[in-house]
């Protein structure tokens, strides 16, 4: 009975290790693809209109700063509404994307 339990434990460990390795490869591929898409978008925008790209980046920075302000500061009584909610969601999703890229795209050898 002890041998069966040990064999089952080793089998479970191998399956878990293989699953984690596959998940790591998939996350690295997704991060590399996302980084490549972001670089392609920036390159295409810059080739279309450098002035508009700088203006859009400035406007997006203001949107993220507003979202960071509303996310970090003590929220007032009640819910966030309108622009505050939109910018908070934009800031949070951008921060999570940046964290994902920081964790997984640093090992990307495609650059």
PDB file of N, CA and C in Angstrom:
ATOM      1  N   UNK A   1       0.814  -1.196   0.000  1.00  0.00           N
ATOM      2  CA  UNK A   1       0.000   0.000   0.000  1.00  0.00           C
ATOM      3  C   UNK A   1       0.854   1.256   0.000  1.00  0.00           C
ATOM      4  N   UNK A   2       1.997   1.214   0.664  1.00  0.00           N
ATOM      5  CA  UNK A   2       2.868   2.381   0.706  1.00  0.00           C
ATOM      6  C   UNK A   2       3.475   2.686  -0.644  1.00  0.00           C
ATOM      7  N   UNK A   3       3.761   1.611  -1.437  1.00  0.00           N
ATOM      8  CA  UNK A   3       4.363   1.802  -2.751  1.00  0.00           C
ATOM      9  C   UNK A   3       3.370   2.480  -3.692  1.00  0.00           C
ATOM     10  N   UNK A   4       2.119   2.079  -3.633  1.00  0.00           N
ATOM     11  CA  UNK A   4       1.097   2.697  -4.493  1.00  0.00           C
ATOM     12  C   UNK A   4       0.923   4.174  -4.166  1.00  0.00           C
ATOM     13  N   UNK A   5       0.930   4.480  -2.887  1.00  0.00           N
ATOM     14  CA  UNK A   5       0.750   5.873  -2.483  1.00  0.00           C
ATOM     15  C   UNK A   5       1.933   6.725  -2.940  1.00  0.00           C
ATOM     16  N   UNK A   6       3.140   6.186  -2.819  1.00  0.00           N
ATOM     17  CA  UNK A   6       4.333   6.905  -3.268  1.00  0.00           C
ATOM     18  C   UNK A   6       4.297   7.085  -4.787  1.00  0.00           C
ATOM     19  N   UNK A   7       3.932   6.030  -5.511  1.00  0.00           N
ATOM     20  CA  UNK A   7       3.851   6.119  -6.969  1.00  0.00           C
ATOM     21  C   UNK A   7       2.800   7.138  -7.395  1.00  0.00           C
ATOM     22  N   UNK A   8       1.661   7.161  -6.720  1.00  0.00           N
ATOM     23  CA  UNK A   8       0.621   8.149  -7.032  1.00  0.00           C
ATOM     24  C   UNK A   8       1.108   9.556  -6.727  1.00  0.00           C
ATOM     25  N   UNK A   9       1.827   9.724  -5.613  1.00  0.00           N
ATOM     26  CA  UNK A   9       2.367  11.037  -5.263  1.00  0.00           C
ATOM     27  C   UNK A   9       3.392  11.523  -6.275  1.00  0.00           C
ATOM     28  N   UNK A  10       4.259  10.622  -6.749  1.00  0.00           N
ATOM     29  CA  UNK A  10       5.257  10.979  -7.763  1.00  0.00           C
ATOM     30  C   UNK A  10       4.563  11.336  -9.074  1.00  0.00           C
ATOM     31  N   UNK A  11       3.540  10.569  -9.435  1.00  0.00           N
ATOM     32  CA  UNK A  11       2.788  10.860 -10.655  1.00  0.00           C
ATOM     33  C   UNK A  11       2.097  12.216 -10.578  1.00  0.00           C
ATOM     34  N   UNK A  12       1.508  12.522  -9.438  1.00  0.00           N
ATOM     35  CA  UNK A  12       0.852  13.822  -9.259  1.00  0.00           C
ATOM     36  C   UNK A  12       1.875  14.954  -9.325  1.00  0.00           C
ATOM     37  N   UNK A  13       3.042  14.744  -8.743  1.00  0.00           N
ATOM     38  CA  UNK A  13       4.092  15.754  -8.782  1.00  0.00           C
ATOM     39  C   UNK A  13       4.560  16.006 -10.204  1.00  0.00           C
ATOM     40  N   UNK A  14       4.728  14.946 -10.985  1.00  0.00           N
ATOM     41  CA  UNK A  14       5.153  15.100 -12.379  1.00  0.00           C
ATOM     42  C   UNK A  14       4.100  15.828 -13.209  1.00  0.00           C
ATOM     43  N   UNK A  15       2.852  15.492 -13.006  1.00  0.00           N
ATOM     44  CA  UNK A  15       1.769  16.160 -13.741  1.00  0.00           C
ATOM     45  C   UNK A  15       1.711  17.643 -13.370  1.00  0.00           C
ATOM     46  N   UNK A  16       1.844  17.937 -12.093  1.00  0.00           N
ATOM     47  CA  UNK A  16       1.813  19.334 -11.651  1.00  0.00           C
ATOM     48  C   UNK A  16       3.005  20.113 -12.200  1.00  0.00           C
ATOM     49  N   UNK A  17       4.188  19.506 -12.185  1.00  0.00           N
ATOM     50  CA  UNK A  17       5.388  20.167 -12.705  1.00  0.00           C
ATOM     51  C   UNK A  17       5.266  20.413 -14.204  1.00  0.00           C
ATOM     52  N   UNK A  18       4.782  19.440 -14.930  1.00  0.00           N
ATOM     53  CA  UNK A  18       4.589  19.598 -16.371  1.00  0.00           C
ATOM     54  C   UNK A  18       3.545  20.675 -16.665  1.00  0.00           C
ATOM     55  N   UNK A  19       2.462  20.706 -15.893  1.00  0.00           N
ATOM     56  CA  UNK A  19       1.439  21.738 -16.073  1.00  0.00           C
ATOM     57  C   UNK A  19       1.981  23.127 -15.814  1.00  0.00           C
ATOM     58  N   UNK A  20       2.811  23.274 -14.783  1.00  0.00           N
ATOM     59  CA  UNK A  20       3.400  24.577 -14.502  1.00  0.00           C
ATOM     60  C   UNK A  20       4.364  25.003 -15.600  1.00  0.00           C
ATOM     61  N   UNK A  21       5.126  24.062 -16.141  1.00  0.00           N
ATOM     62  CA  UNK A  21       6.055  24.386 -17.223  1.00  0.00           C
ATOM     63  C   UNK A  21       5.301  24.830 -18.471  1.00  0.00           C
ATOM     64  N   UNK A  22       4.228  24.129 -18.796  1.00  0.00           N
ATOM     65  CA  UNK A  22       3.420  24.500 -19.962  1.00  0.00           C
ATOM     66  C   UNK A  22       2.773  25.872 -19.753  1.00  0.00           C
ATOM     67  N   UNK A  23       2.259  26.117 -18.554  1.00  0.00           N
ATOM     68  CA  UNK A  23       1.655  27.419 -18.263  1.00  0.00           C
ATOM     69  C   UNK A  23       2.685  28.537 -18.358  1.00  0.00           C
ATOM     70  N   UNK A  24       3.898  28.295 -17.894  1.00  0.00           N
ATOM     71  CA  UNK A  24       4.965  29.295 -17.975  1.00  0.00           C
ATOM     72  C   UNK A  24       5.307  29.622 -19.426  1.00  0.00           C
ATOM     73  N   UNK A  25       5.392  28.596 -20.266  1.00  0.00           N
ATOM     74  CA  UNK A  25       5.680  28.813 -21.687  1.00  0.00           C
ATOM     75  C   UNK A  25       4.555  29.600 -22.341  1.00  0.00           C
ATOM     76  N   UNK A  26       3.325  29.263 -22.032  1.00  0.00           N
ATOM     77  CA  UNK A  26       2.188  29.979 -22.616  1.00  0.00           C
ATOM     78  C   UNK A  26       2.183  31.441 -22.174  1.00  0.00           C
ATOM     79  N   UNK A  27       2.419  31.703 -20.894  1.00  0.00           N
ATOM     80  CA  UNK A  27       2.457  33.084 -20.417  1.00  0.00           C
ATOM     81  C   UNK A  27       3.606  33.869 -21.044  1.00  0.00           C
ATOM     82  N   UNK A  28       4.756  33.234 -21.234  1.00  0.00           N
ATOM     83  CA  UNK A  28       5.868  33.912 -21.901  1.00  0.00           C
ATOM     84  C   UNK A  28       5.530  34.241 -23.350  1.00  0.00           C
ATOM     85  N   UNK A  29       4.864  33.317 -24.048  1.00  0.00           N
ATOM     86  CA  UNK A  29       4.466  33.583 -25.429  1.00  0.00           C
ATOM     87  C   UNK A  29       3.440  34.708 -25.516  1.00  0.00           C
ATOM     88  N   UNK A  30       2.482  34.723 -24.607  1.00  0.00           N
ATOM     89  CA  UNK A  30       1.476  35.783 -24.595  1.00  0.00           C
ATOM     90  C   UNK A  30       2.137  37.131 -24.309  1.00  0.00           C
ATOM     91  N   UNK A  31       3.062  37.166 -23.346  1.00  0.00           N
ATOM     92  CA  UNK A  31       3.748  38.415 -23.022  1.00  0.00           C
ATOM     93  C   UNK A  31       4.591  38.901 -24.192  1.00  0.00           C
ATOM     94  N   UNK A  32       5.270  37.987 -24.866  1.00  0.00           N
ATOM     95  CA  UNK A  32       6.087  38.373 -26.016  1.00  0.00           C
ATOM     96  C   UNK A  32       5.202  38.888 -27.154  1.00  0.00           C
ATOM     97  N   UNK A  33       4.084  38.233 -27.393  1.00  0.00           N
ATOM     98  CA  UNK A  33       3.158  38.689 -28.435  1.00  0.00           C
ATOM     99  C   UNK A  33       2.565  40.052 -28.091  1.00  0.00           C
ATOM    100  N   UNK A  34       2.201  40.257 -26.825  1.00  0.00           N
ATOM    101  CA  UNK A  34       1.659  41.548 -26.405  1.00  0.00           C
ATOM    102  C   UNK A  34       2.691  42.650 -26.548  1.00  0.00           C
ATOM    103  N   UNK A  35       3.929  42.374 -26.169  1.00  0.00           N
ATOM    104  CA  UNK A  35       4.986  43.362 -26.311  1.00  0.00           C
ATOM    105  C   UNK A  35       5.237  43.688 -27.776  1.00  0.00           C
ATOM    106  N   UNK A  36       5.227  42.668 -28.622  1.00  0.00           N
ATOM    107  CA  UNK A  36       5.396  42.901 -30.056  1.00  0.00           C
ATOM    108  C   UNK A  36       4.255  43.718 -30.644  1.00  0.00           C
ATOM    109  N   UNK A  37       3.024  43.441 -30.227  1.00  0.00           N
ATOM    110  CA  UNK A  37       1.873  44.223 -30.714  1.00  0.00           C
ATOM    111  C   UNK A  37       1.946  45.672 -30.266  1.00  0.00           C
ATOM    112  N   UNK A  38       2.347  45.896 -29.024  1.00  0.00           N
ATOM    113  CA  UNK A  38       2.486  47.271 -28.541  1.00  0.00           C
ATOM    114  C   UNK A  38       3.570  48.024 -29.306  1.00  0.00           C
ATOM    115  N   UNK A  39       4.681  47.350 -29.590  1.00  0.00           N
ATOM    116  CA  UNK A  39       5.751  47.981 -30.368  1.00  0.00           C
ATOM    117  C   UNK A  39       5.288  48.263 -31.798  1.00  0.00           C
ATOM    118  N   UNK A  40       4.536  47.345 -32.385  1.00  0.00           N
ATOM    119  CA  UNK A  40       4.014  47.548 -33.741  1.00  0.00           C
ATOM    120  C   UNK A  40       3.039  48.714 -33.783  1.00  0.00           C
ATOM    121  N   UNK A  41       2.167  48.805 -32.802  1.00  0.00           N
ATOM    122  CA  UNK A  41       1.214  49.920 -32.745  1.00  0.00           C
ATOM    123  C   UNK A  41       1.951  51.243 -32.625  1.00  0.00           C
ATOM    124  N   UNK A  42       2.959  51.300 -31.759  1.00  0.00           N
ATOM    125  CA  UNK A  42       3.726  52.538 -31.599  1.00  0.00           C
ATOM    126  C   UNK A  42       4.451  52.899 -32.890  1.00  0.00           C
ATOM    127  N   UNK A  43       5.024  51.908 -33.563  1.00  0.00           N
ATOM    128  CA  UNK A  43       5.744  52.161 -34.808  1.00  0.00           C
ATOM    129  C   UNK A  43       4.793  52.648 -35.910  1.00  0.00           C
ATOM    130  N   UNK A  44       3.640  52.009 -36.022  1.00  0.00           N
ATOM    131  CA  UNK A  44       2.681  52.422 -37.041  1.00  0.00           C
ATOM    132  C   UNK A  44       2.120  53.810 -36.762  1.00  0.00           C
ATOM    133  N   UNK A  45       1.834  54.099 -35.502  1.00  0.00           N
ATOM    134  CA  UNK A  45       1.333  55.431 -35.152  1.00  0.00           C
ATOM    135  C   UNK A  45       2.381  56.492 -35.451  1.00  0.00           C
ATOM    136  N   UNK A  46       3.634  56.200 -35.140  1.00  0.00           N
ATOM    137  CA  UNK A  46       4.699  57.173 -35.372  1.00  0.00           C
ATOM    138  C   UNK A  46       4.902  57.402 -36.870  1.00  0.00           C
ATOM    139  N   UNK A  47       4.791  56.347 -37.675  1.00  0.00           N
ATOM    140  CA  UNK A  47       4.967  56.511 -39.111  1.00  0.00           C
ATOM    141  C   UNK A  47       3.775  57.241 -39.736  1.00  0.00           C
ATOM    142  N   UNK A  48       2.607  57.127 -39.131  1.00  0.00           N
ATOM    143  CA  UNK A  48       1.433  57.823 -39.642  1.00  0.00           C
ATOM    144  C   UNK A  48       1.512  59.313 -39.342  1.00  0.00           C
ATOM    145  N   UNK A  49       1.744  59.664 -38.072  1.00  0.00           N
ATOM    146  CA  UNK A  49       1.820  61.072 -37.689  1.00  0.00           C
ATOM    147  C   UNK A  49       2.554  61.197 -36.354  1.00  0.00           C
ATOM    148  N   UNK A  50       3.803  61.672 -36.391  1.00  0.00           N
ATOM    149  CA  UNK A  50       4.546  61.823 -35.136  1.00  0.00           C
ATOM    150  C   UNK A  50       3.901  62.824 -34.172  1.00  0.00           C
ATOM    151  N   UNK A  51       3.382  63.906 -34.698  1.00  0.00           N
ATOM    152  CA  UNK A  51       2.744  64.913 -33.837  1.00  0.00           C
ATOM    153  C   UNK A  51       1.513  64.354 -33.140  1.00  0.00           C
ATOM    154  N   UNK A  52       0.703  63.652 -33.896  1.00  0.00           N
ATOM    155  CA  UNK A  52      -0.497  63.054 -33.327  1.00  0.00           C
ATOM    156  C   UNK A  52      -0.149  61.960 -32.319  1.00  0.00           C
ATOM    157  N   UNK A  53       0.947  61.249 -32.568  1.00  0.00           N
ATOM    158  CA  UNK A  53       1.393  60.223 -31.627  1.00  0.00           C
ATOM    159  C   UNK A  53       1.818  60.853 -30.310  1.00  0.00           C
ATOM    160  N   UNK A  54       2.575  61.946 -30.367  1.00  0.00           N
ATOM    161  CA  UNK A  54       3.001  62.642 -29.148  1.00  0.00           C
ATOM    162  C   UNK A  54       1.786  63.220 -28.423  1.00  0.00           C
ATOM    163  N   UNK A  55       0.857  63.807 -29.165  1.00  0.00           N
ATOM    164  CA  UNK A  55      -0.345  64.368 -28.546  1.00  0.00           C
ATOM    165  C   UNK A  55      -1.189  63.260 -27.906  1.00  0.00           C
ATOM    166  N   UNK A  56      -1.322  62.135 -28.583  1.00  0.00           N
ATOM    167  CA  UNK A  56      -2.071  61.013 -28.019  1.00  0.00           C
ATOM    168  C   UNK A  56      -1.405  60.446 -26.786  1.00  0.00           C
ATOM    169  N   UNK A  57      -0.077  60.362 -26.799  1.00  0.00           N
ATOM    170  CA  UNK A  57       0.650  59.867 -25.628  1.00  0.00           C
ATOM    171  C   UNK A  57       0.490  60.823 -24.448  1.00  0.00           C
ATOM    172  N   UNK A  58       0.500  62.122 -24.727  1.00  0.00           N
ATOM    173  CA  UNK A  58       0.281  63.107 -23.663  1.00  0.00           C
ATOM    174  C   UNK A  58      -1.124  63.026 -23.096  1.00  0.00           C
ATOM    175  N   UNK A  59      -2.104  62.878 -23.958  1.00  0.00           N
ATOM    176  CA  UNK A  59      -3.483  62.759 -23.508  1.00  0.00           C
ATOM    177  C   UNK A  59      -3.683  61.467 -22.707  1.00  0.00           C
ATOM    178  N   UNK A  60      -3.077  60.377 -23.162  1.00  0.00           N
ATOM    179  CA  UNK A  60      -3.170  59.104 -22.444  1.00  0.00           C
ATOM    180  C   UNK A  60      -2.473  59.200 -21.093  1.00  0.00           C
ATOM    181  N   UNK A  61      -1.361  59.930 -21.036  1.00  0.00           N
ATOM    182  CA  UNK A  61      -0.664  60.133 -19.761  1.00  0.00           C
ATOM    183  C   UNK A  61      -1.533  60.918 -18.783  1.00  0.00           C
ATOM    184  N   UNK A  62      -2.221  61.933 -19.278  1.00  0.00           N
ATOM    185  CA  UNK A  62      -3.133  62.698 -18.416  1.00  0.00           C
ATOM    186  C   UNK A  62      -4.278  61.815 -17.923  1.00  0.00           C
ATOM    187  N   UNK A  63      -4.797  60.973 -18.806  1.00  0.00           N
ATOM    188  CA  UNK A  63      -5.864  60.044 -18.425  1.00  0.00           C
ATOM    189  C   UNK A  63      -5.381  59.090 -17.334  1.00  0.00           C
ATOM    190  N   UNK A  64      -4.162  58.564 -17.493  1.00  0.00           N
ATOM    191  CA  UNK A  64      -3.615  57.648 -16.484  1.00  0.00           C
ATOM    192  C   UNK A  64      -3.324  58.370 -15.172  1.00  0.00           C
ATOM    193  N   UNK A  65      -2.849  59.602 -15.248  1.00  0.00           N
ATOM    194  CA  UNK A  65      -2.586  60.360 -14.022  1.00  0.00           C
ATOM    195  C   UNK A  65      -3.891  60.627 -13.273  1.00  0.00           C
ATOM    196  N   UNK A  66      -4.944  60.967 -13.995  1.00  0.00           N
ATOM    197  CA  UNK A  66      -6.247  61.185 -13.368  1.00  0.00           C
ATOM    198  C   UNK A  66      -6.758  59.894 -12.738  1.00  0.00           C
ATOM    199  N   UNK A  67      -6.581  58.775 -13.451  1.00  0.00           N
ATOM    200  CA  UNK A  67      -6.997  57.488 -12.913  1.00  0.00           C
ATOM    201  C   UNK A  67      -6.195  57.085 -11.689  1.00  0.00           C
ATOM    202  N   UNK A  68      -4.891  57.366 -11.710  1.00  0.00           N
ATOM    203  CA  UNK A  68      -4.055  57.055 -10.545  1.00  0.00           C
ATOM    204  C   UNK A  68      -4.473  57.905  -9.351  1.00  0.00           C
ATOM    205  N   UNK A  69      -4.789  59.153  -9.600  1.00  0.00           N
ATOM    206  CA  UNK A  69      -5.225  60.034  -8.522  1.00  0.00           C
ATOM    207  C   UNK A  69      -6.505  59.513  -7.882  1.00  0.00           C
ATOM    208  N   UNK A  70      -7.444  59.117  -8.692  1.00  0.00           N
ATOM    209  CA  UNK A  70      -8.719  58.631  -8.158  1.00  0.00           C
ATOM    210  C   UNK A  70      -8.614  57.219  -7.571  1.00  0.00           C
ATOM    211  N   UNK A  71      -7.621  56.458  -7.997  1.00  0.00           N
ATOM    212  CA  UNK A  71      -7.446  55.115  -7.446  1.00  0.00           C
ATOM    213  C   UNK A  71      -6.728  55.163  -6.098  1.00  0.00           C
ATOM    214  N   UNK A  72      -5.721  56.027  -5.978  1.00  0.00           N
ATOM    215  CA  UNK A  72      -4.881  56.049  -4.788  1.00  0.00           C
ATOM    216  C   UNK A  72      -5.483  56.864  -3.647  1.00  0.00           C
ATOM    217  N   UNK A  73      -6.108  57.974  -3.973  1.00  0.00           N
ATOM    218  CA  UNK A  73      -6.622  58.827  -2.901  1.00  0.00           C
ATOM    219  C   UNK A  73      -7.812  58.171  -2.205  1.00  0.00           C
ATOM    220  N   UNK A  74      -8.145  58.668  -1.046  1.00  0.00           N
ATOM    221  CA  UNK A  74      -9.285  58.131  -0.306  1.00  0.00           C
ATOM    222  C   UNK A  74     -10.567  58.436  -1.071  1.00  0.00           C
ATOM    223  N   UNK A  75     -11.329  57.408  -1.402  1.00  0.00           N
ATOM    224  CA  UNK A  75     -12.539  57.654  -2.187  1.00  0.00           C
ATOM    225  C   UNK A  75     -13.588  58.390  -1.351  1.00  0.00           C
ATOM    226  N   UNK A  76     -14.326  59.276  -1.992  1.00  0.00           N
ATOM    227  CA  UNK A  76     -15.403  59.959  -1.270  1.00  0.00           C
ATOM    228  C   UNK A  76     -16.538  58.986  -0.975  1.00  0.00           C
ATOM    229  N   UNK A  77     -17.469  59.445  -0.197  1.00  0.00           N
ATOM    230  CA  UNK A  77     -18.634  58.606   0.110  1.00  0.00           C
ATOM    231  C   UNK A  77     -19.369  58.292  -1.185  1.00  0.00           C
ATOM    232  N   UNK A  78     -19.761  57.058  -1.332  1.00  0.00           N
ATOM    233  CA  UNK A  78     -20.490  56.668  -2.540  1.00  0.00           C
ATOM    234  C   UNK A  78     -19.563  56.062  -3.573  1.00  0.00           C
ATOM    235  N   UNK A  79     -20.079  55.917  -4.778  1.00  0.00           N
ATOM    236  CA  UNK A  79     -19.321  55.285  -5.857  1.00  0.00           C
ATOM    237  C   UNK A  79     -18.648  56.331  -6.723  1.00  0.00           C
ATOM    238  N   UNK A  80     -17.662  55.839  -7.485  1.00  0.00           N
ATOM    239  CA  UNK A  80     -17.067  56.694  -8.509  1.00  0.00           C
ATOM    240  C   UNK A  80     -18.011  56.702  -9.699  1.00  0.00           C
ATOM    241  N   UNK A  81     -18.093  57.825 -10.336  1.00  0.00           N
ATOM    242  CA  UNK A  81     -19.002  57.918 -11.474  1.00  0.00           C
ATOM    243  C   UNK A  81     -18.314  58.573 -12.657  1.00  0.00           C
ATOM    244  N   UNK A  82     -18.768  58.241 -13.816  1.00  0.00           N
ATOM    245  CA  UNK A  82     -18.359  58.903 -15.038  1.00  0.00           C
ATOM    246  C   UNK A  82     -16.882  58.784 -15.344  1.00  0.00           C
ATOM    247  N   UNK A  83     -16.264  59.942 -15.519  1.00  0.00           N
ATOM    248  CA  UNK A  83     -14.868  60.006 -15.927  1.00  0.00           C
ATOM    249  C   UNK A  83     -13.939  59.404 -14.882  1.00  0.00           C
ATOM    250  N   UNK A  84     -14.233  59.607 -13.618  1.00  0.00           N
ATOM    251  CA  UNK A  84     -13.381  59.064 -12.554  1.00  0.00           C
ATOM    252  C   UNK A  84     -13.343  57.541 -12.611  1.00  0.00           C
ATOM    253  N   UNK A  85     -14.470  56.914 -12.836  1.00  0.00           N
ATOM    254  CA  UNK A  85     -14.515  55.451 -12.928  1.00  0.00           C
ATOM    255  C   UNK A  85     -13.782  54.964 -14.173  1.00  0.00           C
ATOM    256  N   UNK A  86     -13.976  55.653 -15.282  1.00  0.00           N
ATOM    257  CA  UNK A  86     -13.319  55.273 -16.529  1.00  0.00           C
ATOM    258  C   UNK A  86     -11.803  55.383 -16.417  1.00  0.00           C
ATOM    259  N   UNK A  87     -11.312  56.481 -15.866  1.00  0.00           N
ATOM    260  CA  UNK A  87      -9.869  56.655 -15.742  1.00  0.00           C
ATOM    261  C   UNK A  87      -9.270  55.709 -14.704  1.00  0.00           C
ATOM    262  N   UNK A  88     -10.011  55.405 -13.657  1.00  0.00           N
ATOM    263  CA  UNK A  88      -9.520  54.449 -12.659  1.00  0.00           C
ATOM    264  C   UNK A  88      -9.391  53.057 -13.266  1.00  0.00           C
ATOM    265  N   UNK A  89     -10.356  52.658 -14.079  1.00  0.00           N
ATOM    266  CA  UNK A  89     -10.285  51.363 -14.760  1.00  0.00           C
ATOM    267  C   UNK A  89      -9.128  51.356 -15.759  1.00  0.00           C
ATOM    268  N   UNK A  90      -8.946  52.442 -16.497  1.00  0.00           N
ATOM    269  CA  UNK A  90      -7.841  52.526 -17.463  1.00  0.00           C
ATOM    270  C   UNK A  90      -6.496  52.444 -16.748  1.00  0.00           C
ATOM    271  N   UNK A  91      -6.358  53.149 -15.633  1.00  0.00           N
ATOM    272  CA  UNK A  91      -5.111  53.100 -14.875  1.00  0.00           C
ATOM    273  C   UNK A  91      -4.853  51.708 -14.323  1.00  0.00           C
ATOM    274  N   UNK A  92      -5.866  51.081 -13.754  1.00  0.00           N
ATOM    275  CA  UNK A  92      -5.696  49.759 -13.163  1.00  0.00           C
ATOM    276  C   UNK A  92      -5.339  48.723 -14.225  1.00  0.00           C
ATOM    277  N   UNK A  93      -6.007  48.758 -15.361  1.00  0.00           N
ATOM    278  CA  UNK A  93      -5.701  47.784 -16.414  1.00  0.00           C
ATOM    279  C   UNK A  93      -4.315  48.027 -17.007  1.00  0.00           C
ATOM    280  N   UNK A  94      -3.908  49.289 -17.144  1.00  0.00           N
ATOM    281  CA  UNK A  94      -2.570  49.587 -17.643  1.00  0.00           C
ATOM    282  C   UNK A  94      -1.510  49.153 -16.644  1.00  0.00           C
ATOM    283  N   UNK A  95      -1.762  49.358 -15.365  1.00  0.00           N
ATOM    284  CA  UNK A  95      -0.810  48.930 -14.338  1.00  0.00           C
ATOM    285  C   UNK A  95      -0.687  47.414 -14.299  1.00  0.00           C
ATOM    286  N   UNK A  96      -1.795  46.707 -14.432  1.00  0.00           N
ATOM    287  CA  UNK A  96      -1.741  45.240 -14.438  1.00  0.00           C
ATOM    288  C   UNK A  96      -1.028  44.717 -15.688  1.00  0.00           C
ATOM    289  N   UNK A  97      -1.245  45.357 -16.832  1.00  0.00           N
ATOM    290  CA  UNK A  97      -0.546  44.964 -18.056  1.00  0.00           C
ATOM    291  C   UNK A  97       0.943  45.209 -17.918  1.00  0.00           C
ATOM    292  N   UNK A  98       1.320  46.344 -17.347  1.00  0.00           N
ATOM    293  CA  UNK A  98       2.733  46.647 -17.148  1.00  0.00           C
ATOM    294  C   UNK A  98       3.379  45.650 -16.193  1.00  0.00           C
ATOM    295  N   UNK A  99       2.674  45.284 -15.144  1.00  0.00           N
ATOM    296  CA  UNK A  99       3.198  44.294 -14.204  1.00  0.00           C
ATOM    297  C   UNK A  99       3.348  42.931 -14.877  1.00  0.00           C
ATOM    298  N   UNK A 100       2.366  42.541 -15.671  1.00  0.00           N
ATOM    299  CA  UNK A 100       2.440  41.277 -16.413  1.00  0.00           C
ATOM    300  C   UNK A 100       3.643  41.275 -17.351  1.00  0.00           C
ATOM    301  N   UNK A 101       3.838  42.376 -18.081  1.00  0.00           N
ATOM    302  CA  UNK A 101       4.977  42.455 -18.994  1.00  0.00           C
ATOM    303  C   UNK A 101       6.294  42.480 -18.234  1.00  0.00           C
ATOM    304  N   UNK A 102       6.328  43.124 -17.089  1.00  0.00           N
ATOM    305  CA  UNK A 102       7.542  43.163 -16.286  1.00  0.00           C
ATOM    306  C   UNK A 102       7.922  41.775 -15.794  1.00  0.00           C
ATOM    307  N   UNK A 103       6.927  40.989 -15.417  1.00  0.00           N
ATOM    308  CA  UNK A 103       7.207  39.659 -14.890  1.00  0.00           C
ATOM    309  C   UNK A 103       7.529  38.640 -15.980  1.00  0.00           C
ATOM    310  N   UNK A 104       6.865  38.710 -17.107  1.00  0.00           N
ATOM    311  CA  UNK A 104       6.995  37.656 -18.098  1.00  0.00           C
ATOM    312  C   UNK A 104       7.739  38.056 -19.362  1.00  0.00           C
ATOM    313  N   UNK A 105       7.730  39.308 -19.767  1.00  0.00           N
ATOM    314  CA  UNK A 105       8.371  39.696 -21.008  1.00  0.00           C
ATOM    315  C   UNK A 105       9.856  39.986 -20.838  1.00  0.00           C
ATOM    316  N   UNK A 106      10.350  40.026 -19.610  1.00  0.00           N
ATOM    317  CA  UNK A 106      11.772  40.275 -19.405  1.00  0.00           C
ATOM    318  C   UNK A 106      12.619  39.108 -19.899  1.00  0.00           C
ATOM    319  N   UNK A 107      12.056  37.913 -19.910  1.00  0.00           N
ATOM    320  CA  UNK A 107      12.776  36.750 -20.414  1.00  0.00           C
ATOM    321  C   UNK A 107      12.553  36.488 -21.889  1.00  0.00           C
ATOM    322  N   UNK A 108      11.877  37.401 -22.564  1.00  0.00           N
ATOM    323  CA  UNK A 108      11.555  37.229 -23.974  1.00  0.00           C
ATOM    324  C   UNK A 108      12.816  37.496 -24.812  1.00  0.00           C
ATOM    325  N   UNK A 109      13.262  36.509 -25.553  1.00  0.00           N
ATOM    326  CA  UNK A 109      14.471  36.658 -26.355  1.00  0.00           C
ATOM    327  C   UNK A 109      14.170  37.096 -27.776  1.00  0.00           C
ATOM    328  N   UNK A 110      12.946  37.490 -28.048  1.00  0.00           N
ATOM    329  CA  UNK A 110      12.603  37.877 -29.404  1.00  0.00           C
ATOM    330  C   UNK A 110      13.034  39.308 -29.726  1.00  0.00           C
ATOM    331  N   UNK A 111      13.408  40.071 -28.701  1.00  0.00           N
ATOM    332  CA  UNK A 111      13.822  41.448 -28.938  1.00  0.00           C
ATOM    333  C   UNK A 111      15.260  41.431 -29.308  1.00  0.00           C
TER     334      UNK A 111
END
